[in-house]
Structures are given as C-alpha cells and as structure tokens.
Amino acid sequence: MSENVNAHSTPATGSGSRATYAIGIDFGTLSGRAVVVRVSDGAELGSAVHEYEHGAIENQLPGSAIRLGPSWALQDPADWRAVLRNAVPKAVAAAGIAAADVIGIGTDFTACTVLPTLTDGTPLCELDNLKERPHAWPKLWKHHAAQPQADRINAIAEQRNEPWLGLYGGKISSEWEFAKALQVLQEDPDIYARTDRWIEAADWIVWQLTGTESRNLCTAGYKGIHTDHGYPSREYLTDLDPGFSDFIDKLDHPLSSLGGLAGRLTAEAAAWTGLPEGIAVAVGNVDAHVTAAAANAVHGGEMVAIMGTSTCHIMAAEQLAKVPGMCGVVGDGIVDGLWGYEAGQSGVGDIFGWFVDTCVPPEYYEEAALRKISVHDYLVELVEHQRVGQHGLVALDWHSGNRSVLVDHDLSAVVVGQTLATRPEETYRALIEATAFGTRRIIEAFETSGVAVEEFIVAGGLLKNQFLMQVYSDVLRRPLSVIGSDQGSALGSAIHAAVAAGAYPDVPAASAVMGRRTTQAYMPDETRADGYDRLYAEYRELHDHFAGAQHGGSDVLHRLRALRNEATR
C-alpha cells in the first residue's frame, strides 16, 4: 500500500466570512482518492490517494488457495474502509484546513460493484465460515462471469415482452446487479440464502459513514432495473429461476435523490476520518455520474465521457428515447428534472495497459527508462507522426467485451491487417483508434435515436494523453471540451456534499459555481478526419460481422470464448 498526497497553493480561506469545505471521496478500481474542496468556489485545496491492498481480485482469494474462474473480478471491503482511515485525514492535512470547517462529505463508487451482506451491513466475506466462498465477496464492476445469467435475463424478458427492457437499450448487462445475483443463486445457493441485503458499494460505504442503510436513485435505476413502475415483477423473477422470486426483498428500500442528505457522520466514522461527528453525508452516487457536476455539464445535450480503465458516457436530456445498447435512461438519474442517459465501453485504459504489459519488447522499456518517460509515452512518440491508415490496421476494442452498443461480454478483441513488418507502436495506435471508433458508434446510436449530442466533454485519467485526445477529436469530427479538474469524480462528490449540507439549493446551482470545463480544447483536423472516416467504415464492417449471430454476424468469438472456458474448467 502507498499514499500519494497532493497539496495545492490555493489559499484555504477567502475574504470575509469563514470558509467552509466539502470532501469528496472517489472509490476507484485500484485505489480511493479524497479531495478537500472549498464550498464557495470549488477550489481543490488538497488530496490524498490510498491504494487498495488487494486491488482487483481476479485470480485467487486473499490468504486462500481458492482460485477464481475466468472473467471473475472481486474486491475486499476492508480496502474501502482503509480509504476512510488514511486518505481523508491525509487530504485534510495536505489542504492545511481545520477539520472543524468541513461541513459535508460525499462519495462515489465504481458501478456495478455490488456485495452480499447481513441485515446490519456486515459483508458475508467477513464472516469466518464464509471467507473462502468466492460468491461471498463483493463483485467488482468488471466481473463478467455472469454472462450466461445475463443472456437468460434478456431472453426471458424478450419472451415476456417486459416493458422495462427498452429503457436499457434492449439488453441487461452481465455487469449489473441482477445478472451477478442470479449467478450467486445458481452457483452457490447457500450464499444467496445467507444474503439479507444485496447492495451497491456506493450505498454500502454511505452505510458505513452514517450507520443507516440508504439506497440511491442512480444505481437503482441504471444497475438495478428500477423504473417509474418499480422493480421487475415477482412473476418475471420466478420465470428466471424459482429460487430468485424473492430477490427484490434483498434490494427493496426507499430511494434517495442525488445530492440529498443520506445521514450524519457517526462517532465511529468521525474517528476513522478525523472529521466532526454529525456533519452531512450525501446520498451515494456513481463515479461517472457525479463527474457531470464537476464539469458543469448538467444541462441537456452535454455528453461527458469519463475515460479511464473503462469509459462511461453520461448525458442529460429533456426527451425520453430508447437508444439501442445504452446502459439505461433514468428520470433524475444525473440531475433532477432531466432524463439521464448512460452508455459505455468496458475496456479503454485497461486495453492500453494490457498491451504495454504483455506485447511490448524489453528494448522499449529500456529506451523509455533512459529517456525518463513512460512506455505509453514512448509508444506514442514513435507513431504519432504517422499518417492516418499508414499502419494498415484496424481493431475492435472488445478486450473486456462490449458494453455499448452490443451489451455482450462474451465478445473479444480483433486486430486485422498485421504483417511481419508491423511494429508494436503501430498496434498500440490501432488500439487507441479502436476505442475512439467505439465512442463514435455510441454517439451514432444516440443521434439516430433522436438524442442530439451537442457538446462532447472529456474527463478522467486519459485526459493526460494529448495524442489520444486529438485522435478522438479527429475520429468524432467534433471539438472536445475538457473538464477543469484532474479528479472530476471526487470534485463531483464534493459538489453533492455541499448540496447535502445545505450550502446550495440543488446540484445545478452548486455545479455552476464549483464545476468547470474548457470548451473546444481540441479541434478536429479535416484531412485526418477524412482518413478516419475511411478507417471507421472498416471498423463498422468488422463490428457488425463479429457481433454474433443474434445481430446477423458470425458467432466465432462466442465459440472461441466457450472453448476457452471449457478448457479452463
């Protein structure tokens, strides 16, 4: 474990009345970050990062010989508590403020990261007699082993003509709550029976802070199939599996609006964090969705792409439409009064990381080290001046399956055009371009469904890669705006905390003061855009061919996945 503490030069107090502060905590895939934000203007004064001891658990349970199957990804809730104990007090110290001046705390989480607990919120994996049962552990967002259950959820919904299916682009993902819970029932029914509460980590961490359970409207809507008509019916659940008929009982709880007050910081949580007991704790939220507030993108037509290990595409709109392959459309799901849309790509930064870890020869590492730059930067330098298409490659960005628009995590990646002359940096560039093509496909799905994308705004860690940003602008043939913060999710959570504490009447009012972005930070080059139009046509042909028989294409990728899973077992 390690901490990365960052202090800023912005003064902690303003003129006039005494300054107050909100803290945003962003729980990511491998670490948690706390940021101290001044309520009056959104200035970020100090931050600290705490890396999870166990990270993403993908091969073997901690301290156990129990191995996990293909496409599994778990986490340890003790790592999340450690963020409260370590990152929060370090961020306050880095900011140089008095903890007594903090008025609220807000949190966001990856989603769908979900766990089984007892009635009091105790994770089942923390019970001595269950800690060696994989299904007792929290399932991380990128746990994709529930694809067979997702397939059944979708097939039965289509057979029954369930009205909610269209609100999720026609398919429920294996990443979401229902598929993961159905997998628990079918593979370890005893763990399912012991599960009193099936809860998003976004809500569980708020439970730890306040001592009381709450459920946020965002995760319930996007990840839990909750619509204006409630959850899916008991009859539908019974058709999925008779043992699943009681599943809603494990979810059911009043839903709280985003920016609302979930409760007050308990004495125990105050001791963990060093913050005052009784301060406001905001309703939980998703890392992508809170980022819209940080970019002041809470109005119709502003699509925010939060680009990191994966990419989430978030947008509010006045109209309701059924967009094929979207992750969902939820009333008030991003901001009150508007429909909130979500789509995404389940692998982006993860793809680049995989390539560097597995496909780059040692001499590239040696040269990068000599030049004191990352291997990623070295690969970009080698290829950034090539003309579009010069590498002769096109790739499908499906290393972690396809979240949107195909909603199929049994798909896998394809690279076409390699020869004995192909260099590693050329494949790397093709992978960057593939992720941009995937985003273009998503935007097309929205706009052909009548939901206009008027501005495209980028947030997340990949903002640092200027070459990648320019590729996206050229591929999309549109300007890119960029968020004015390096830690948009944590800032967004702090904005929600300020609203929960009563400093602002609602999220748009707080976002107008505390959020920020730079418009037209990247502009498309017409010549490169023309070249990318030609490459994108090839991408679309591959995309549609390898999408699977249900989309009129080939099932070869599904057959390969089945062979792999059979051999692994």
Steps between C-alpha positions, in 0.01 A plus 500: 500500500609856440366850531536784254432833670455815298485851648391802295600862529145639499438673834275314738303808600331770303429858588208580726323221685672183609550249216334159507600182320357181360683172450448276200617139506535309175521121539664370184608163368842489667499790748291760677558876483385769743491866396438808714298764313409855601124537487498864390676445167592133448874552555674169567730554795649162576467134413630158594486160334492167682577195289297189581708226657326234292411705192280312257482136610497305173691177554490379861325593824728690743672272750344194344575228248156551343543595136248697297356411163530684168374860488471532879581826679445558872598754766558509874275739699780546753689686226214749471495568874875556485440793265289668770770444761794608287414720202251729674718621791801528269302714254387730781857534619623568147238772456611672819145555621332441833288183496237694695434706186393198295120505462436195285638186343397339170602170345492332162576146393563282200182329384367249496721395792263308727520281809292267719458598865312416816215720619743723689724550194772250593652365175464123479869467407588634846330206673760238594300210362438670164826677416615216272180509295560722193135599466509649852734775375410827328485468123694779330346684206715304253392159631371357171448136600121546517450522122293175488268646763477828307411305187214332686382828652476648152344196334222468759437875492461486122268199522281677756523833315608670821439877457816603684739329258492785248612744769828305517574497129339161455745308720603471863876472547687225680662784697174602669332392824252242375745289298756495779240404760352227279850358462531483880169314526584250229861434600484531881137494618607492865672839464191634325284379789734661755480834313263731687595809298639513146645850485709719277833598650394861438228454762697269727775757558238760595357244742846479658512878537148557631413176678176469303416339168405719206457435129573753228280555200791484256628147558149365554394643164802416285627182665192362679223521235295740711264713288202723570301176538737353757711186467420207266210287614516192720352303209790596277754413769336161550526432128874574522541250783243401766762564767539859374140601573597676825790701354327837527470446875881525516493835314183671611550828681380859447712673235673831571557784253849594391645783704270409787594448862556130571576556867756636743855386566506257792744519789676188370537640147610834644780316682604329175509818294592766755192701398236644732227267614158595362604668174291434189557184296365517147298226333731256320567528130695353206844631404395584145172667587642737763761615251235678296461747787876554518502595131190719541339274240157462657299637211348327197726386217830503688659155483779436749742215427683393814803328354716276716528122523158502335293783356153605613296733282257707704247752369188678619218579258149636509355226278452130569622264226592135473861491382617154385774363721495776759556405862179673598292815509383609845284793603706727730786249458767771464322817601143570611254592227677337206534152357846359563658276237794266543705298253856377515800298395615239749864517394704806398796580725497133601568411137800731475631368831460139388690572179791664681513219755488211254594609146791744527859368467763573769693749287203734502503502880873563498473793262208650691697472825801671345279784385316508836158468342233232525480219248158638401657837415784333313258299285309818417819685403591223258169506318331838546638644175375216281226584257155357567487142374875475443523203738248304292309387810152516646398350835188424703520635857338197661774372730250527789197427285261762367291709740338724238345451255508119487486435879691174474798414719563169327641693205876546469747719314605481137798660322502483120780585258814398690804391299857405585582869462246617757666675795368496860437875492280459193280244673487733801378783279239272341368417848470870586312556176274200570384650829425827320301308238306333782405841638395616152272196472338594830443861396344381174259280698388801704459736209318255274259446791425874518725591795736769374855520637564875486828506691749221576689546827788283620597423859713233666859389511545460123471876459875508557560328165478791255555277196205283602283810548586625151422159351157512662433851366601389149303174511187668637538800266406732783669725759583353839441693817696392809416510868690755708608249765738206514267324743152558366325221689626613840417863417153392390450318829608810690244703304228255603625523859465879491139461388429238769643739760265777386763731349314499165135430419570234236772337290474735198542805727804346668642378169478849347731631773719201585522318164703604195611400151693636201303499176653408163829394657561272200382567145474243219737509204301461178762296313548254785123484555452401135752220548328383815164492321649236270647302790174526695314342208732200535444498877123493448529207259705304754270611783188374327663179375636389838199620703351150504220311333232687695615816320529329161874439528739219585509315832870418475593716800235333714622157394857591589388626841309178563807292408716708734257467790465125444877452492550718809251300704 
